[in-house]
PDB file of C-alpha atoms in Angstrom:
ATOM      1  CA  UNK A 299       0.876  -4.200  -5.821  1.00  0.00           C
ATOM      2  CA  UNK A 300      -2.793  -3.936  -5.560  1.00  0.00           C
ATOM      3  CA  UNK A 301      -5.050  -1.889  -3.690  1.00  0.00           C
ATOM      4  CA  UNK A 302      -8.253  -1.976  -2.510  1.00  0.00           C
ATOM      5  CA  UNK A 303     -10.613   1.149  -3.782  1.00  0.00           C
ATOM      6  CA  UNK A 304      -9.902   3.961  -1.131  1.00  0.00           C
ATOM      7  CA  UNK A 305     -11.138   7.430  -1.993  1.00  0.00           C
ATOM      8  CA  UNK A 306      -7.847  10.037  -1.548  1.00  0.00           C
ATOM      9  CA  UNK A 307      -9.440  13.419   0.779  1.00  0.00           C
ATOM     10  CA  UNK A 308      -8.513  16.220  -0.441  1.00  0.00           C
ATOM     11  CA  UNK A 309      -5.045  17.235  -1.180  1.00  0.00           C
ATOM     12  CA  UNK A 310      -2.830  18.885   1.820  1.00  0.00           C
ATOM     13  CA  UNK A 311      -1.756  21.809   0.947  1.00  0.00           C
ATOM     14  CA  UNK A 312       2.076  21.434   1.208  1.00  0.00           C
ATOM     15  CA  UNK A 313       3.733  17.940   2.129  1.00  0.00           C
ATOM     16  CA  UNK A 314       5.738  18.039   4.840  1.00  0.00           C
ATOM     17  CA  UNK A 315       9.312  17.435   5.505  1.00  0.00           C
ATOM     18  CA  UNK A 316      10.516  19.236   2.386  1.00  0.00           C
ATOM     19  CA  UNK A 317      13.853  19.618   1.140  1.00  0.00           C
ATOM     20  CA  UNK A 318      15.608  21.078  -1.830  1.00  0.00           C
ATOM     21  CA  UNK A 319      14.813  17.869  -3.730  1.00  0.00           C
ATOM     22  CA  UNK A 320      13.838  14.204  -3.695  1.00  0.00           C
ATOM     23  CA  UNK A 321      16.214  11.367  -4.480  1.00  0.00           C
ATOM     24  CA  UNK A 322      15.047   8.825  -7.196  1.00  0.00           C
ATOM     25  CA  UNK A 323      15.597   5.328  -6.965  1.00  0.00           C
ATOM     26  CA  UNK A 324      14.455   2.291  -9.299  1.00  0.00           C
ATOM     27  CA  UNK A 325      13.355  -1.148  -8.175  1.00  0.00           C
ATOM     28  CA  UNK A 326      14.872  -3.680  -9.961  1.00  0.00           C
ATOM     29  CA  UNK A 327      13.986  -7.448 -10.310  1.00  0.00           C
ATOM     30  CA  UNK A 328      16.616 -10.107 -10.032  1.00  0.00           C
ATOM     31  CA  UNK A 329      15.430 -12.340 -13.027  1.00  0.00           C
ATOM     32  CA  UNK A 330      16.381 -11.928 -16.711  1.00  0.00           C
ATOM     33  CA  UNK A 331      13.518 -11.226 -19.813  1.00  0.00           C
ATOM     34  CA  UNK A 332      13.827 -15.173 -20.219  1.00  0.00           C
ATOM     35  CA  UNK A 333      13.122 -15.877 -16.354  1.00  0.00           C
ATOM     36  CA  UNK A 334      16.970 -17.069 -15.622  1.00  0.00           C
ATOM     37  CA  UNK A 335      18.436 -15.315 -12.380  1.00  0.00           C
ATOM     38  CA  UNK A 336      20.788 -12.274 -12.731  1.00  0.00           C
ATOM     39  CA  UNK A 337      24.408 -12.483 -12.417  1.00  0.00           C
ATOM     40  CA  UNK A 338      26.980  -9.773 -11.474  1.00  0.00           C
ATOM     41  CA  UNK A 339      27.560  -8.657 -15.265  1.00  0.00           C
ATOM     42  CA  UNK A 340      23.517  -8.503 -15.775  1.00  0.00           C
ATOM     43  CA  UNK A 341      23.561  -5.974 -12.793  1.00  0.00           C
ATOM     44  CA  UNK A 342      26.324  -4.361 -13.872  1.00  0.00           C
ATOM     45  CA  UNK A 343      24.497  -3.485 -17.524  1.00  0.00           C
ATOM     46  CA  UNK A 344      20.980  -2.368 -15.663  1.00  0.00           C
ATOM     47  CA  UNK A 345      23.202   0.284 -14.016  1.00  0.00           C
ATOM     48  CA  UNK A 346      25.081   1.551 -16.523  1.00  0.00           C
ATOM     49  CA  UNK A 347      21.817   1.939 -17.951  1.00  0.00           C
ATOM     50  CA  UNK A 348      20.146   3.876 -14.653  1.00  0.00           C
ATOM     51  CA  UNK A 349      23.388   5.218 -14.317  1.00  0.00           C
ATOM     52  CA  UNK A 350      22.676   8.670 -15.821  1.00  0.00           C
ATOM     53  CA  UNK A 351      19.205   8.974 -14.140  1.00  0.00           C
ATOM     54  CA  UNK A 352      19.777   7.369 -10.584  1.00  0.00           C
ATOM     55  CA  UNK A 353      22.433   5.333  -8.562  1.00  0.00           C
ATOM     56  CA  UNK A 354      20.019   3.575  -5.818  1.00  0.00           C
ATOM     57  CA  UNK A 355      18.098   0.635  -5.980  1.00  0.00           C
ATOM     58  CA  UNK A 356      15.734  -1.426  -3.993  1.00  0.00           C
ATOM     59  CA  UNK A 357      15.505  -5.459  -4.405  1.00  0.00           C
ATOM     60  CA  UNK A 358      12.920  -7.889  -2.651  1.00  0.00           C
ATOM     61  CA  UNK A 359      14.589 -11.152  -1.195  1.00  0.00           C
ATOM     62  CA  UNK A 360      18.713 -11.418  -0.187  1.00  0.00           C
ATOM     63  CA  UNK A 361      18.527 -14.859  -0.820  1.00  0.00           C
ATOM     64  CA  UNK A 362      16.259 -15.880  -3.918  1.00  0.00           C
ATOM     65  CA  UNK A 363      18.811 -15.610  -6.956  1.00  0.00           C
ATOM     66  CA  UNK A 364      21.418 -15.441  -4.797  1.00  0.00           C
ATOM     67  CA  UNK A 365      20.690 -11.422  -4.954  1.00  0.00           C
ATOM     68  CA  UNK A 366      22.916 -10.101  -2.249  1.00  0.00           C
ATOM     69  CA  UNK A 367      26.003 -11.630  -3.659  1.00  0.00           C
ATOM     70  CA  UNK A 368      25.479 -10.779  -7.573  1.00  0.00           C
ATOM     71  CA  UNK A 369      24.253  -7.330  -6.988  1.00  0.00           C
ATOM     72  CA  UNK A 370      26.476  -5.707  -4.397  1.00  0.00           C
ATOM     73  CA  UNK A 371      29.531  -6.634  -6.632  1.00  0.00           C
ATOM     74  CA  UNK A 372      28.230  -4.882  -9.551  1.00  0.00           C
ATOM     75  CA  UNK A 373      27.296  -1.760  -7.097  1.00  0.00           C
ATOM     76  CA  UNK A 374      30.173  -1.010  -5.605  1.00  0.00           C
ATOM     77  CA  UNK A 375      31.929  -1.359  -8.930  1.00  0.00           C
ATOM     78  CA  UNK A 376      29.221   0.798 -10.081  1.00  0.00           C
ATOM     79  CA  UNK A 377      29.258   3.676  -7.638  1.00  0.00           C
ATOM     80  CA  UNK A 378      25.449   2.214  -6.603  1.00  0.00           C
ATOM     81  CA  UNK A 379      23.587   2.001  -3.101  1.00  0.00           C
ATOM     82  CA  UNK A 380      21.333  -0.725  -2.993  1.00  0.00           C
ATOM     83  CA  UNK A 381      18.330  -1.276  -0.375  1.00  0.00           C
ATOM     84  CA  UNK A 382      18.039  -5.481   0.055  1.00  0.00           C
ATOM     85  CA  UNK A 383      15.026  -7.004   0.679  1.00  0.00           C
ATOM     86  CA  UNK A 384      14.062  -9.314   3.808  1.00  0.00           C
ATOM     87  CA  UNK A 385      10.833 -11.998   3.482  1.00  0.00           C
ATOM     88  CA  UNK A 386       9.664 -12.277   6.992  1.00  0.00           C
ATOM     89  CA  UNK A 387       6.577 -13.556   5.940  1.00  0.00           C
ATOM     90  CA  UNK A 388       7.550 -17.423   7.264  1.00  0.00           C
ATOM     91  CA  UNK A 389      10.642 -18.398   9.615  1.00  0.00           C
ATOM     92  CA  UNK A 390      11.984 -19.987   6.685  1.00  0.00           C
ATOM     93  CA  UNK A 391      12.221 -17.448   4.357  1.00  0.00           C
ATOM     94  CA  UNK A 392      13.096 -14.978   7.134  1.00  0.00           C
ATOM     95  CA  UNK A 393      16.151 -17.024   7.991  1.00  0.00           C
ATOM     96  CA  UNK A 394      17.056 -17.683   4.327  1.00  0.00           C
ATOM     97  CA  UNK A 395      17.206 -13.879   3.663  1.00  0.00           C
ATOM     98  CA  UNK A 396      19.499 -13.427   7.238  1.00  0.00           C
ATOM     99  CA  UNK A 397      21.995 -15.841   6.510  1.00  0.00           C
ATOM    100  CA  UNK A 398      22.466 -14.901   2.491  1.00  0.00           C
ATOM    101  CA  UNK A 399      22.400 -10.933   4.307  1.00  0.00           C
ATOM    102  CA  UNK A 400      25.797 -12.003   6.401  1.00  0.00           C
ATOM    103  CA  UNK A 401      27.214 -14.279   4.090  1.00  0.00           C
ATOM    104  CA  UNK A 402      27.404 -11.183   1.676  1.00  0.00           C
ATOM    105  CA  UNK A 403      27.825  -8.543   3.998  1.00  0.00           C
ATOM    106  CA  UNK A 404      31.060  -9.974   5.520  1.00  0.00           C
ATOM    107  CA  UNK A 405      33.194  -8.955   2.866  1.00  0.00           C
ATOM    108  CA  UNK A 406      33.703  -5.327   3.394  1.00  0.00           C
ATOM    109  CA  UNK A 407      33.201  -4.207  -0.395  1.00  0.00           C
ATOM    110  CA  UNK A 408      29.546  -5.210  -0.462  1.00  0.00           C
ATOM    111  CA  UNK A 409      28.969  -4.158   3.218  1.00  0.00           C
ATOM    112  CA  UNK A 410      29.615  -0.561   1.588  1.00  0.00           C
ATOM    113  CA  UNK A 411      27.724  -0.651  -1.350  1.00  0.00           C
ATOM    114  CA  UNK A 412      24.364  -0.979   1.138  1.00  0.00           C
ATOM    115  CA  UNK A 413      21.849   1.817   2.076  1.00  0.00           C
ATOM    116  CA  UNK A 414      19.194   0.307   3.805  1.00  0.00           C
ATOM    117  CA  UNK A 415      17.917  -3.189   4.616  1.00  0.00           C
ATOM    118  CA  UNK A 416      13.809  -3.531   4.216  1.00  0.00           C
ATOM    119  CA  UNK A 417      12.361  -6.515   6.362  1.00  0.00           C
ATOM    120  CA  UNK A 418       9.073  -7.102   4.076  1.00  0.00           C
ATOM    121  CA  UNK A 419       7.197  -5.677   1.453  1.00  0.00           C
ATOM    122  CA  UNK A 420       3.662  -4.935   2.301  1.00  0.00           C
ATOM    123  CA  UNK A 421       3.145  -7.866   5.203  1.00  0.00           C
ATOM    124  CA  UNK A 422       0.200  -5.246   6.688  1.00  0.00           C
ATOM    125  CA  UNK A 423      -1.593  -4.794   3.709  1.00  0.00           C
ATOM    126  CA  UNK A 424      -1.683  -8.711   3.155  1.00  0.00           C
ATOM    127  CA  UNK A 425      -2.113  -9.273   6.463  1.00  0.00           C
ATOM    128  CA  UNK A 426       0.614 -11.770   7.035  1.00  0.00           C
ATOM    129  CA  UNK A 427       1.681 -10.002   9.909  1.00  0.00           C
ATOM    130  CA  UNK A 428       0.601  -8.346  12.142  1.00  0.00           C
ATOM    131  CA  UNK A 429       2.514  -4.612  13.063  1.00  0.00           C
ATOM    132  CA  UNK A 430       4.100  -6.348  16.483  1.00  0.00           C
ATOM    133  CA  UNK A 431       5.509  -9.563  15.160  1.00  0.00           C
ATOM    134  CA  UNK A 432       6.884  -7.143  11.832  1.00  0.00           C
ATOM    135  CA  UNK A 433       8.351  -4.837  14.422  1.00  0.00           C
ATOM    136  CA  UNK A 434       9.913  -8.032  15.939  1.00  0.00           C
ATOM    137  CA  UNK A 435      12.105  -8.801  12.923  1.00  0.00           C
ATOM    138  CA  UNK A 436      12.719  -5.550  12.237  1.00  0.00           C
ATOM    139  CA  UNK A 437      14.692  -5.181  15.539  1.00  0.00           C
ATOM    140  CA  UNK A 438      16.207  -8.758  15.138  1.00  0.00           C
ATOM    141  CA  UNK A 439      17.649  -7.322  12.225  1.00  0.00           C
ATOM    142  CA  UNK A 440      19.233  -4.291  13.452  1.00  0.00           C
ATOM    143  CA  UNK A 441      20.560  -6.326  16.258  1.00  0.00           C
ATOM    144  CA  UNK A 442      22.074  -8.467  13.576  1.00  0.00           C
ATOM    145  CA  UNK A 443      23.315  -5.776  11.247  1.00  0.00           C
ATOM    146  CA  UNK A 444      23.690  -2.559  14.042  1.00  0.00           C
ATOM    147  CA  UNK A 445      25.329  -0.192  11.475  1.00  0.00           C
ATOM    148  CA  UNK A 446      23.006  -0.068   8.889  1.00  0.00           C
ATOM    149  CA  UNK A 447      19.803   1.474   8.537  1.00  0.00           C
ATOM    150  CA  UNK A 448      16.797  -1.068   8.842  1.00  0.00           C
ATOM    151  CA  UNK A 449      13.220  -0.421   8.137  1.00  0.00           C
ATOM    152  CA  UNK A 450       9.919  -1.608   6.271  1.00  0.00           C
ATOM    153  CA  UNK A 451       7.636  -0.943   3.030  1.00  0.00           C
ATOM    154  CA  UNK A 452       4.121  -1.207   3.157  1.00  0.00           C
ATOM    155  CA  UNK A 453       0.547   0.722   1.611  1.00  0.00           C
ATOM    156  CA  UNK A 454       0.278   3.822   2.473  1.00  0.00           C
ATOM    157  CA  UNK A 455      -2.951   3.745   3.948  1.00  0.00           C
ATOM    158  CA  UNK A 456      -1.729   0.789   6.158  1.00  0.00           C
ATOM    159  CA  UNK A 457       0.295   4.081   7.753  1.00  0.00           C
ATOM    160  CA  UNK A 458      -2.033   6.294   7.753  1.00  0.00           C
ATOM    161  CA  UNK A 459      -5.199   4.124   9.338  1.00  0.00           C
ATOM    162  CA  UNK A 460      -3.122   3.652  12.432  1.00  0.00           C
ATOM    163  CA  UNK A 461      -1.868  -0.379  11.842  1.00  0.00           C
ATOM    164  CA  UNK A 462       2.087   0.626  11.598  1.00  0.00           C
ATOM    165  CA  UNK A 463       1.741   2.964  15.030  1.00  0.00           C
ATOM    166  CA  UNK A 464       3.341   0.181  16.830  1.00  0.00           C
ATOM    167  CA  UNK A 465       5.972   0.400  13.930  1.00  0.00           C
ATOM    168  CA  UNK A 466       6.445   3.967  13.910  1.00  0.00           C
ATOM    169  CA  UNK A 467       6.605   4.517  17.446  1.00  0.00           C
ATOM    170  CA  UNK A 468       8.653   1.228  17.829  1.00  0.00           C
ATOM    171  CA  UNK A 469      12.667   2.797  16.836  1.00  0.00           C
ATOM    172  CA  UNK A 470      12.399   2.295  13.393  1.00  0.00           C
ATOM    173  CA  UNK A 471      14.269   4.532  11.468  1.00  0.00           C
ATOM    174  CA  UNK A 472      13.249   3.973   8.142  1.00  0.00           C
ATOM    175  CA  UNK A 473       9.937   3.566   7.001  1.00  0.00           C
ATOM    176  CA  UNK A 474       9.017   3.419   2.330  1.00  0.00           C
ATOM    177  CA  UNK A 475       5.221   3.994   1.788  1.00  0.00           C
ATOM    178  CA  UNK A 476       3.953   2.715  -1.232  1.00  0.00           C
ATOM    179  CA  UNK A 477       1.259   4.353  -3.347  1.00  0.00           C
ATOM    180  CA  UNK A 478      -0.181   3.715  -6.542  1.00  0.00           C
ATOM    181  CA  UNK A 479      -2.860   5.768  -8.127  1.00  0.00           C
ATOM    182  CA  UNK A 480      -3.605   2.993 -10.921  1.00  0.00           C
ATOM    183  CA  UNK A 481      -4.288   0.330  -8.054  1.00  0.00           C
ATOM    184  CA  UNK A 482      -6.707   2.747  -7.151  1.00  0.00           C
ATOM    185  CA  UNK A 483      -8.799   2.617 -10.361  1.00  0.00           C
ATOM    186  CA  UNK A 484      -7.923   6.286 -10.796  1.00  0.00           C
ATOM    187  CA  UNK A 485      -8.668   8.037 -14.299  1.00  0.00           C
ATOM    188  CA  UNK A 486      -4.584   9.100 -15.545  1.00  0.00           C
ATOM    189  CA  UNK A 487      -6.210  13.054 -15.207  1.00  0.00           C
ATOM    190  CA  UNK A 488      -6.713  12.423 -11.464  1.00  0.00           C
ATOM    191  CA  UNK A 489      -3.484   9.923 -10.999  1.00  0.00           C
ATOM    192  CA  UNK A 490      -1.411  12.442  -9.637  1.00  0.00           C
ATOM    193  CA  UNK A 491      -3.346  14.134  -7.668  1.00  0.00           C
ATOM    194  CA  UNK A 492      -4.233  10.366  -5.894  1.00  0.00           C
ATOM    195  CA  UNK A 493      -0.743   9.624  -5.502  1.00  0.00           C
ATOM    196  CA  UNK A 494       0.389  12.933  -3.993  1.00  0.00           C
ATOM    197  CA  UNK A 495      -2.737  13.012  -1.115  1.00  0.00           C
ATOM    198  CA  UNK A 496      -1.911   9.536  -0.290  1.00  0.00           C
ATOM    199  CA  UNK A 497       1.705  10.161   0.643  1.00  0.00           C
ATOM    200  CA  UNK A 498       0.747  13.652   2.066  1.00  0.00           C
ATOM    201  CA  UNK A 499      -1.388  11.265   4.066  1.00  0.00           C
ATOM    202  CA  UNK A 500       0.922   8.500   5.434  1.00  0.00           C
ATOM    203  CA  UNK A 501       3.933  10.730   5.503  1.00  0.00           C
ATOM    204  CA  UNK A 502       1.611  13.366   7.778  1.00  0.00           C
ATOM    205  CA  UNK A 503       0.505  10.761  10.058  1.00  0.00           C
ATOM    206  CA  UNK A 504       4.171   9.168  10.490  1.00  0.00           C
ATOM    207  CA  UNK A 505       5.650  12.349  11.346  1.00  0.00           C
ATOM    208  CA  UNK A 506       2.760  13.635  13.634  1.00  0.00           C
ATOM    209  CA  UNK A 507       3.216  10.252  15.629  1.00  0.00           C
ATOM    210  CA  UNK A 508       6.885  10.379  15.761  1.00  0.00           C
ATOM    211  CA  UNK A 509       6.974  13.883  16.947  1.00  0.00           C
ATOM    212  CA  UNK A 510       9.340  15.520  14.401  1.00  0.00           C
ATOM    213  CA  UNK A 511       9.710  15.898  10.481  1.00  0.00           C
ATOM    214  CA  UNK A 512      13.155  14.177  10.561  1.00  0.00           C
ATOM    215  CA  UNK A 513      12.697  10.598  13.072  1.00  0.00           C
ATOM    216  CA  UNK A 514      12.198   8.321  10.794  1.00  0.00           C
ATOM    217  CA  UNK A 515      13.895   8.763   6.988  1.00  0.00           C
ATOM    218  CA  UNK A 516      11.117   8.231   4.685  1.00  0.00           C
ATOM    219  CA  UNK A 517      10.351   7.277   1.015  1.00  0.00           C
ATOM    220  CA  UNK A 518       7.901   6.506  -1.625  1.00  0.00           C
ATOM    221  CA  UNK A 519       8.729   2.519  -1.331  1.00  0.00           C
ATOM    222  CA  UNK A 520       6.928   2.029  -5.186  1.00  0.00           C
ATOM    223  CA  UNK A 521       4.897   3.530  -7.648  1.00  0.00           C
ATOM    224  CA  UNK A 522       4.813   3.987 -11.591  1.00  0.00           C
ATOM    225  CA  UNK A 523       2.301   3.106 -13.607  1.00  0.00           C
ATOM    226  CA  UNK A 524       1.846   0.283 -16.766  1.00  0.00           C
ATOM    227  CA  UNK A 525       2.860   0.799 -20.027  1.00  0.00           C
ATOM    228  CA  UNK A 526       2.018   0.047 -23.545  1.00  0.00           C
ATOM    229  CA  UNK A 527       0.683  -4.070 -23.476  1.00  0.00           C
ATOM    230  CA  UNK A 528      -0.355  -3.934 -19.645  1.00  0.00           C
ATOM    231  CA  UNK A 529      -3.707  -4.210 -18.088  1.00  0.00           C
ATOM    232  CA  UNK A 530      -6.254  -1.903 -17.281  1.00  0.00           C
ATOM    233  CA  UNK A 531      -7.622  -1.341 -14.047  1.00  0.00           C
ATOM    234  CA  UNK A 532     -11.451   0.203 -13.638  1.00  0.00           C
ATOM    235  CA  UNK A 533     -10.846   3.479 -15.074  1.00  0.00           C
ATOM    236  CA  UNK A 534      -6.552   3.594 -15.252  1.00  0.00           C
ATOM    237  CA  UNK A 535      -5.908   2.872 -18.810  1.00  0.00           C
ATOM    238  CA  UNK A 536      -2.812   0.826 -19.373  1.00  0.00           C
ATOM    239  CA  UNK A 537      -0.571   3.336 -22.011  1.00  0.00           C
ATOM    240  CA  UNK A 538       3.009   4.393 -22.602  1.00  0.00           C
ATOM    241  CA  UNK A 539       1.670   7.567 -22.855  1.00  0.00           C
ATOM    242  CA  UNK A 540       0.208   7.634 -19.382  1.00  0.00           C
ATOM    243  CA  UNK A 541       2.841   6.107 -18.151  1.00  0.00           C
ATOM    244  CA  UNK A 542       5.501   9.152 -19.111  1.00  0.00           C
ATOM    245  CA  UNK A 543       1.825  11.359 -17.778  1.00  0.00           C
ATOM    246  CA  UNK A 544       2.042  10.071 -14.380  1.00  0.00           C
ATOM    247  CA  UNK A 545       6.310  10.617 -14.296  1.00  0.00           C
ATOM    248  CA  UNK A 546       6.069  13.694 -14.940  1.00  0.00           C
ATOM    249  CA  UNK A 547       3.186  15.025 -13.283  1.00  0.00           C
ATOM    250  CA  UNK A 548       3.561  12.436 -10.189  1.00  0.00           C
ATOM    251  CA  UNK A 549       6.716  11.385  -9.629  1.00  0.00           C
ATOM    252  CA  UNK A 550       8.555  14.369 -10.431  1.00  0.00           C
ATOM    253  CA  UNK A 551       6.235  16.895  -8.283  1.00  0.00           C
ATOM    254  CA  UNK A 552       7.200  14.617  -5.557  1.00  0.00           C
ATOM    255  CA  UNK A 553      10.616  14.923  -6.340  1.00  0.00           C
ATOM    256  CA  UNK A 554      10.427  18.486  -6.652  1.00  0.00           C
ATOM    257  CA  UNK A 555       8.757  18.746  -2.856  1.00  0.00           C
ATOM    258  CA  UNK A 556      11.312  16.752  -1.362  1.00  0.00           C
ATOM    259  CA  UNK A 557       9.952  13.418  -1.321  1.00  0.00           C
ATOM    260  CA  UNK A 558      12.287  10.914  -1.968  1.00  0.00           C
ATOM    261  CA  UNK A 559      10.914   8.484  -4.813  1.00  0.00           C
ATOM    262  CA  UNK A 560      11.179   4.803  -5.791  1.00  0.00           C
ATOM    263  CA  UNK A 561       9.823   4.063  -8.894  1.00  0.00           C
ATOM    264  CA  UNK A 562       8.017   0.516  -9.878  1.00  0.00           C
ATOM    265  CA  UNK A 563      10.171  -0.520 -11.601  1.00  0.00           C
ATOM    266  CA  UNK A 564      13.322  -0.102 -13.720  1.00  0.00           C
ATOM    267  CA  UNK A 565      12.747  -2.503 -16.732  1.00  0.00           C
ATOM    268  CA  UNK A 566       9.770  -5.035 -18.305  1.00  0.00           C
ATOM    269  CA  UNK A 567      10.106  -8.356 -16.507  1.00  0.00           C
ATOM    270  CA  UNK A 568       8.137 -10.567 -19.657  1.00  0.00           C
ATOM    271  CA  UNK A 569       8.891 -13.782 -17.594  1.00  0.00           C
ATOM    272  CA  UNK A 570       6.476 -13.242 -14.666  1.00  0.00           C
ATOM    273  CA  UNK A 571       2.876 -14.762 -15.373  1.00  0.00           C
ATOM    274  CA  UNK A 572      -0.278 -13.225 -14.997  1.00  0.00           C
ATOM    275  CA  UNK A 573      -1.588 -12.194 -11.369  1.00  0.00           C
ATOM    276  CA  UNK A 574      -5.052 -12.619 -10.276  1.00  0.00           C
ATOM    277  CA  UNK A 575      -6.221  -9.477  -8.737  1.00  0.00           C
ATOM    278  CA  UNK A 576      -9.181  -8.907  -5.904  1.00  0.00           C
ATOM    279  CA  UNK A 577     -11.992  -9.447  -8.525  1.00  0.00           C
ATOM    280  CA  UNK A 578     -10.319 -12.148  -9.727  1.00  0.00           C
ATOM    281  CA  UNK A 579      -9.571 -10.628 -13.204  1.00  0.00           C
ATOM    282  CA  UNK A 580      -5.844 -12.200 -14.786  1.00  0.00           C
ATOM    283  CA  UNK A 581      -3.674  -9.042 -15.204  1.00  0.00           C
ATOM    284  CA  UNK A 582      -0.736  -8.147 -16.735  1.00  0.00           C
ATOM    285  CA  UNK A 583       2.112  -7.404 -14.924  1.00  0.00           C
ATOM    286  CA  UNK A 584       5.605  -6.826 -17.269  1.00  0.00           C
ATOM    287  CA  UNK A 585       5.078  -3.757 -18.165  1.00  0.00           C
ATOM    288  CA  UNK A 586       5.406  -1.848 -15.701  1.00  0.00           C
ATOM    289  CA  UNK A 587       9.760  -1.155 -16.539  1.00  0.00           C
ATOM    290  CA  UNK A 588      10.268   2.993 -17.057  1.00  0.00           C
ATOM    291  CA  UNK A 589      12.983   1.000 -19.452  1.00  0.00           C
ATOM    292  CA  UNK A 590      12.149  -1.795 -21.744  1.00  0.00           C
ATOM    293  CA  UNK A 591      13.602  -5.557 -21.198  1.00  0.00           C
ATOM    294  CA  UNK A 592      16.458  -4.570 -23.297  1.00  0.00           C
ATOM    295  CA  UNK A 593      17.418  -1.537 -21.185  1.00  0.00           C
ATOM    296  CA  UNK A 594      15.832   1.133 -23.761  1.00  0.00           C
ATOM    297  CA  UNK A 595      14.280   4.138 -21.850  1.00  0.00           C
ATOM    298  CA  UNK A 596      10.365   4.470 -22.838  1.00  0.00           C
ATOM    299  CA  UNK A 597      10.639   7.996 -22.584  1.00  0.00           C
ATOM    300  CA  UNK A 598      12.798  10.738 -21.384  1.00  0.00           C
ATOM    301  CA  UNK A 599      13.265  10.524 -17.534  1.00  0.00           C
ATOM    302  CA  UNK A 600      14.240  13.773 -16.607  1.00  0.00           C
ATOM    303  CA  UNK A 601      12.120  16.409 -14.272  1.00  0.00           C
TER     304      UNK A 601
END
């Protein structure tokens, strides 16, 4: 997503919460190159691609593309966790993503193949709701679903300027930061760096409001940076090159500290249009895939 210009403080010196190492996970879109929703067999070929680099996924919306059904076949066939996606940003959507969520999740198969359910995807930092009315649906759904770990994504700084306290401090036990150097205008030789203080930020503030390192399970919701044919932004250049930079310099330092990692995202998605960003510069958004459309790694993905 897009950020507005925030300038990172100075690194923190350690993150906290460390452990041996991170766990990488991919988001994944639920449309084909051509724009045609997936089906079970299209999931079942992006993970045998991931397969040998991660085994977790996040999506955005149970219901759109009938998601929940076609994916959580092809995990548990798979031996993949997936995190589903709630839009609580209307009643409508909200109750279109609850009802596709137990439709799925009664068969016992699918149920299984489920880490985590997120109710929206940056709602603070668009301001479409505010932290009390998120932290509403939130607990509607773990009433609804009371075995299964429920939580939000948002910006980073949205946790660490105080507008998820209610949210933190509300029972939520899962919480994905997102943070993305390149929304930030950031030159590729200061990306890292960026992207590092700004979880070291959030994750500080969540865990110094929830009183202990291990409350709340958190990860880096998104982040990556666009390849070969996507747009600049300010003074992040658009390159394959800084793309495979930023993995290995970003992502897997974070990795390597303990910070569990989702990376934006697992393959090109040519079929979505051009966004309109806060200047109102068109940009180019499908190329942001560590893999191409057909499933070809751009470069090695290993730490």
């Amino acid at each position: 997503m897009r950020f507005s210009n925030i300038i990172p403080v100075a690194l923190a010196a350690t993150p906290l919460a460390v452990s041996a190492a991170g766990t990488l996970g991919f988001a994944i879109g639920d449309k084909m190159p051509n724009g045609v929703c997936k089906s079970t067999a299209d999931y079942e070929a992006d993970f045998d691609a991931l397969e040998s680099t991660s085994t977790v996924v996040r999506t955005y919306s149970a219901n759109e593309c009938n998601t929940a059904q076609q994916i959580l076949p092809a995990a548990a066939g798979k031996g993949f966790k997936v995190v589903l996606g709630v839009w609580p940003d209307s009643d409508a959507a909200y109750a279109a993503d609850k009802a596709a969520l137990q439709s799925a999740l009664s068969n016992e198969s699918n149920a299984a193949a489920v880490y985590a359910i997120t109710v929206g995807s940056e709602a603070l930092y668009r301001g479409t709701l505010t932290a009390d009315a998120l932290l509403s649906k939130i607990q509607d759904m773990q009433e609804t679903f009371p075995d299964i770990l429920i939580g939000t994504a948002d910006s980073w700084n949205k946790y660490q300027d105080g507008t998820a306290d209610p949210i933190i401090t509300g029972g939520v036990k899962l919480l994905l930061v997102n943070a993305f150097a390149y929304w930030q205008g950031q030159e590729i030789t200061n990306g890292s760096h960026t992207y590092l203080d700004d979880l070291a930020q959030a994750f500080g503030h969540i865990q110094s409001l929830a009183g202990s390192t291990d409350a709340i399970e958190l990860w880096n919701g998104e982040t990556g940076w666009p390849a070969d044919g996507g747009s600049d932004y300010e003074a992040a250049t658009a390159s394959t090159e800084n793309t495979e930079t930023f993995y290995k310099q970003g992502v897997c330092a974070a990795l390597n500290w303990g910070y569990n990692v989702f990376y934006f995202e697992a393959f090109d998605e040519p079929w979505k249009p051009a966004s309109v960003g806060d200047t109102g510069a068109s940009g180019d958004e499908t190329h942001w895939g560590a893999f191409t459309s057909d499933r070809t790694a751009k470069f090695s993905l290993s730490c």
